[in-house]
Amino acid sequence: MLENVLPRIYAEIEKNDYPDILHTCCVHLIDGKWIDSYWLYPGDACFDPSLTKDERAVMLWLNRGYAIFSSSKFIRKDFLYKYGLSFSHEYVAFEDSDFSFEIYRKMDKMAYTDIQSFIYYIPREGSASTGFNPRYFKSMLSHWKNFYYEVKYWKLSDSIRQKVNDKELEFYQKYRDYP
């Protein structure tokens, strides 16, 4: 499935005139079965040229939640260096989400392809890695609390801000009993 993927990815990067980020497909493998794959496509709201960079970052998250995963992105090194972008050491989980919001808020050009470049392995229910991990849970809570605080200062239209506020309300309702 992923044979010779890097030359194909490089061809897509060249074809798209070296974008800051190239999104690829991610395939889920659950209990040894290929479940689905996903990718961006031109009709996604995140490609609307009238969006600010902040709005584009939010729309990628709202419309394509998986877009915050770092595993299916190919990112230009000089783009990362230009803005000093890297993963935060603050989080043990959701660090790729934090990183993705930062790169989306800086990028000028993004492209996509349906080339499958990553297999996301989801362990079977009941395995050691699917159990509750308090450290990861605390990191997730911290990430989203920080995100909802910071996004208040981003340049967003009223309609997009309302969508973020709705998500924030859902988040706090779901996790209201946790510190």
Short mmCIF file of C-alpha atoms in Angstrom, two decimals:
data_model
loop_
_atom_site.label_atom_id
_atom_site.label_comp_id
_atom_site.label_asym_id
_atom_site.label_seq_id
_atom_site.Cartn_x
_atom_site.Cartn_y
_atom_site.Cartn_z
CA MET A 1 0.00 0.00 0.00
CA LEU A 2 2.73 2.50 0.89
CA GLU A 3 5.37 1.25 -1.53
CA ASN A 4 7.42 3.99 -3.20
CA VAL A 5 5.41 6.67 -1.43
CA LEU A 6 8.21 9.23 -1.01
CA PRO A 7 8.93 9.70 -4.75
CA ARG A 8 5.19 10.12 -5.32
CA ILE A 9 4.96 12.66 -2.50
CA TYR A 10 7.92 14.59 -3.90
CA ALA A 11 6.26 14.68 -7.32
CA GLU A 12 3.15 16.17 -5.68
CA ILE A 13 5.27 18.76 -3.90
CA GLU A 14 6.88 19.76 -7.20
CA LYS A 15 3.52 19.76 -9.01
CA ASN A 16 2.09 22.11 -6.36
CA ASP A 17 5.07 24.49 -6.53
CA TYR A 18 6.55 23.61 -3.15
CA PRO A 19 3.75 24.49 -0.71
CA ASP A 20 4.46 25.19 2.95
CA ILE A 21 2.41 22.08 3.79
CA LEU A 22 1.30 19.09 1.75
CA HIS A 23 -1.52 17.09 3.32
CA THR A 24 -1.69 13.43 2.43
CA CYS A 25 -4.11 10.60 3.17
CA CYS A 26 -4.08 8.69 6.40
CA VAL A 27 -5.44 5.16 6.62
CA HIS A 28 -6.79 3.60 9.82
CA LEU A 29 -5.87 0.05 10.71
CA ILE A 30 -8.15 -1.33 13.41
CA ASP A 31 -7.87 -4.94 14.55
CA GLY A 32 -5.97 -5.78 11.36
CA LYS A 33 -8.63 -4.26 9.06
CA TRP A 34 -8.30 -1.19 6.85
CA ILE A 35 -11.18 0.99 7.96
CA ASP A 36 -11.05 4.27 6.10
CA SER A 37 -8.84 6.98 4.80
CA TYR A 38 -9.27 10.69 4.69
CA TRP A 39 -7.83 13.75 3.04
CA LEU A 40 -8.58 17.31 2.18
CA TYR A 41 -10.24 18.26 -1.07
CA PRO A 42 -10.74 21.57 -2.91
CA GLY A 43 -14.33 21.97 -1.71
CA ASP A 44 -13.27 22.17 1.94
CA ALA A 45 -14.13 25.50 3.50
CA CYS A 46 -10.52 25.88 4.61
CA PHE A 47 -9.55 26.68 0.99
CA ASP A 48 -11.76 29.78 0.86
CA PRO A 49 -9.34 32.57 -0.21
CA SER A 50 -11.25 35.18 1.80
CA LEU A 51 -10.32 33.54 5.12
CA THR A 52 -7.64 35.01 7.35
CA LYS A 53 -4.86 32.63 8.38
CA ASP A 54 -6.46 32.37 11.82
CA GLU A 55 -9.82 31.52 10.26
CA ARG A 56 -8.24 28.92 7.98
CA ALA A 57 -6.61 27.23 10.99
CA VAL A 58 -9.96 27.11 12.79
CA MET A 59 -11.85 25.87 9.71
CA LEU A 60 -9.36 23.04 9.19
CA TRP A 61 -10.09 21.96 12.75
CA LEU A 62 -13.86 22.47 12.63
CA ASN A 63 -14.48 20.86 9.23
CA ARG A 64 -11.68 18.33 9.19
CA GLY A 65 -10.74 17.58 12.77
CA TYR A 66 -8.12 15.11 11.63
CA ALA A 67 -6.23 17.95 9.97
CA ILE A 68 -4.69 18.73 13.36
CA PHE A 69 -2.78 15.43 13.33
CA SER A 70 0.82 15.94 12.26
CA SER A 71 1.33 12.46 10.86
CA SER A 72 -0.15 13.10 7.43
CA LYS A 73 1.66 16.38 6.73
CA PHE A 74 4.82 17.07 4.78
CA ILE A 75 6.14 20.46 5.88
CA ARG A 76 8.90 22.50 4.30
CA LYS A 77 11.89 22.78 6.60
CA ASP A 78 12.68 26.38 5.65
CA PHE A 79 9.07 27.31 6.50
CA LEU A 80 9.51 25.84 10.00
CA TYR A 81 12.84 27.62 10.48
CA LYS A 82 11.51 30.94 9.18
CA TYR A 83 8.90 31.07 11.96
CA GLY A 84 10.77 29.05 14.61
CA LEU A 85 7.99 26.45 14.68
CA SER A 86 8.39 23.21 16.60
CA PHE A 87 6.45 20.91 18.89
CA SER A 88 5.75 22.24 22.36
CA HIS A 89 7.28 20.39 25.30
CA GLU A 90 4.35 21.51 27.43
CA TYR A 91 2.13 18.61 26.38
CA VAL A 92 2.58 14.83 26.47
CA ALA A 93 -0.56 14.40 24.36
CA PHE A 94 -2.17 16.71 21.79
CA GLU A 95 1.20 18.27 21.04
CA ASP A 96 0.52 17.75 17.32
CA SER A 97 -2.72 19.68 17.62
CA ASP A 98 -0.92 22.61 19.20
CA PHE A 99 1.77 22.44 16.50
CA SER A 100 -0.79 22.24 13.68
CA PHE A 101 -2.61 25.36 14.80
CA GLU A 102 0.70 27.23 14.81
CA ILE A 103 1.73 26.13 11.33
CA TYR A 104 -1.72 26.84 9.89
CA ARG A 105 -1.62 30.35 11.29
CA LYS A 106 1.69 31.01 9.50
CA MET A 107 1.37 29.14 6.20
CA ASP A 108 0.86 30.88 2.90
CA LYS A 109 0.32 27.86 0.70
CA MET A 110 -1.14 24.45 1.42
CA ALA A 111 -1.78 21.59 -0.99
CA TYR A 112 -3.34 18.17 -0.66
CA THR A 113 -3.16 14.78 -2.28
CA ASP A 114 -5.03 11.52 -1.94
CA ILE A 115 -1.74 9.60 -1.75
CA GLN A 116 -1.82 7.39 1.32
CA SER A 117 1.34 8.13 3.26
CA PHE A 118 0.54 7.11 6.81
CA ILE A 119 -1.15 4.20 8.55
CA TYR A 120 -2.73 5.08 11.87
CA TYR A 121 -2.82 1.91 13.93
CA ILE A 122 -5.66 1.80 16.44
CA PRO A 123 -5.08 -0.96 19.01
CA ARG A 124 -7.81 -3.38 19.88
CA GLU A 125 -10.18 -2.53 22.70
CA GLY A 126 -8.82 -3.69 26.03
CA SER A 127 -5.14 -3.49 25.09
CA ALA A 128 -2.76 -1.74 27.49
CA SER A 129 -2.48 1.30 25.21
CA THR A 130 -6.25 1.90 25.07
CA GLY A 131 -6.66 2.24 28.83
CA PHE A 132 -7.12 5.54 30.64
CA ASN A 133 -3.89 7.46 31.16
CA PRO A 134 -4.25 10.33 33.67
CA ARG A 135 -1.12 12.06 32.37
CA TYR A 136 -2.41 12.10 28.76
CA PHE A 137 -5.87 13.15 29.91
CA LYS A 138 -4.44 16.08 31.90
CA SER A 139 -2.36 17.09 28.88
CA MET A 140 -5.45 17.00 26.65
CA LEU A 141 -7.41 19.18 29.09
CA SER A 142 -4.53 21.62 29.35
CA HIS A 143 -4.13 21.87 25.58
CA TRP A 144 -7.79 22.62 24.90
CA LYS A 145 -8.11 25.06 27.81
CA ASN A 146 -5.08 26.95 26.51
CA PHE A 147 -6.41 26.83 22.95
CA TYR A 148 -9.81 28.23 23.92
CA TYR A 149 -8.11 31.01 25.86
CA GLU A 150 -5.70 31.94 23.04
CA VAL A 151 -8.23 31.75 20.19
CA LYS A 152 -10.14 34.63 21.79
CA TYR A 153 -7.35 36.91 20.46
CA TRP A 154 -7.29 35.51 16.91
CA LYS A 155 -8.74 37.39 13.94
CA LEU A 156 -12.01 35.56 13.31
CA SER A 157 -15.29 36.53 11.72
CA ASP A 158 -18.31 36.58 14.01
CA SER A 159 -19.73 33.39 12.45
CA ILE A 160 -16.48 31.43 12.87
CA ARG A 161 -16.01 32.80 16.39
CA GLN A 162 -19.51 31.57 17.24
CA LYS A 163 -18.60 28.07 16.02
CA VAL A 164 -15.51 28.12 18.25
CA ASN A 165 -17.59 29.33 21.19
CA ASP A 166 -20.05 26.49 20.61
CA LYS A 167 -17.18 23.96 20.61
CA GLU A 168 -15.78 25.52 23.77
CA LEU A 169 -19.14 25.22 25.50
CA GLU A 170 -19.36 21.54 24.47
CA PHE A 171 -15.84 20.98 25.80
CA TYR A 172 -16.55 22.55 29.19
CA GLN A 173 -19.88 20.76 29.50
CA LYS A 174 -18.21 17.43 28.75
CA TYR A 175 -15.29 17.95 31.12
CA ARG A 176 -16.84 20.22 33.76
CA ASP A 177 -16.22 17.70 36.54
CA TYR A 178 -12.46 17.58 35.92
CA PRO A 179 -10.01 20.10 37.40
#
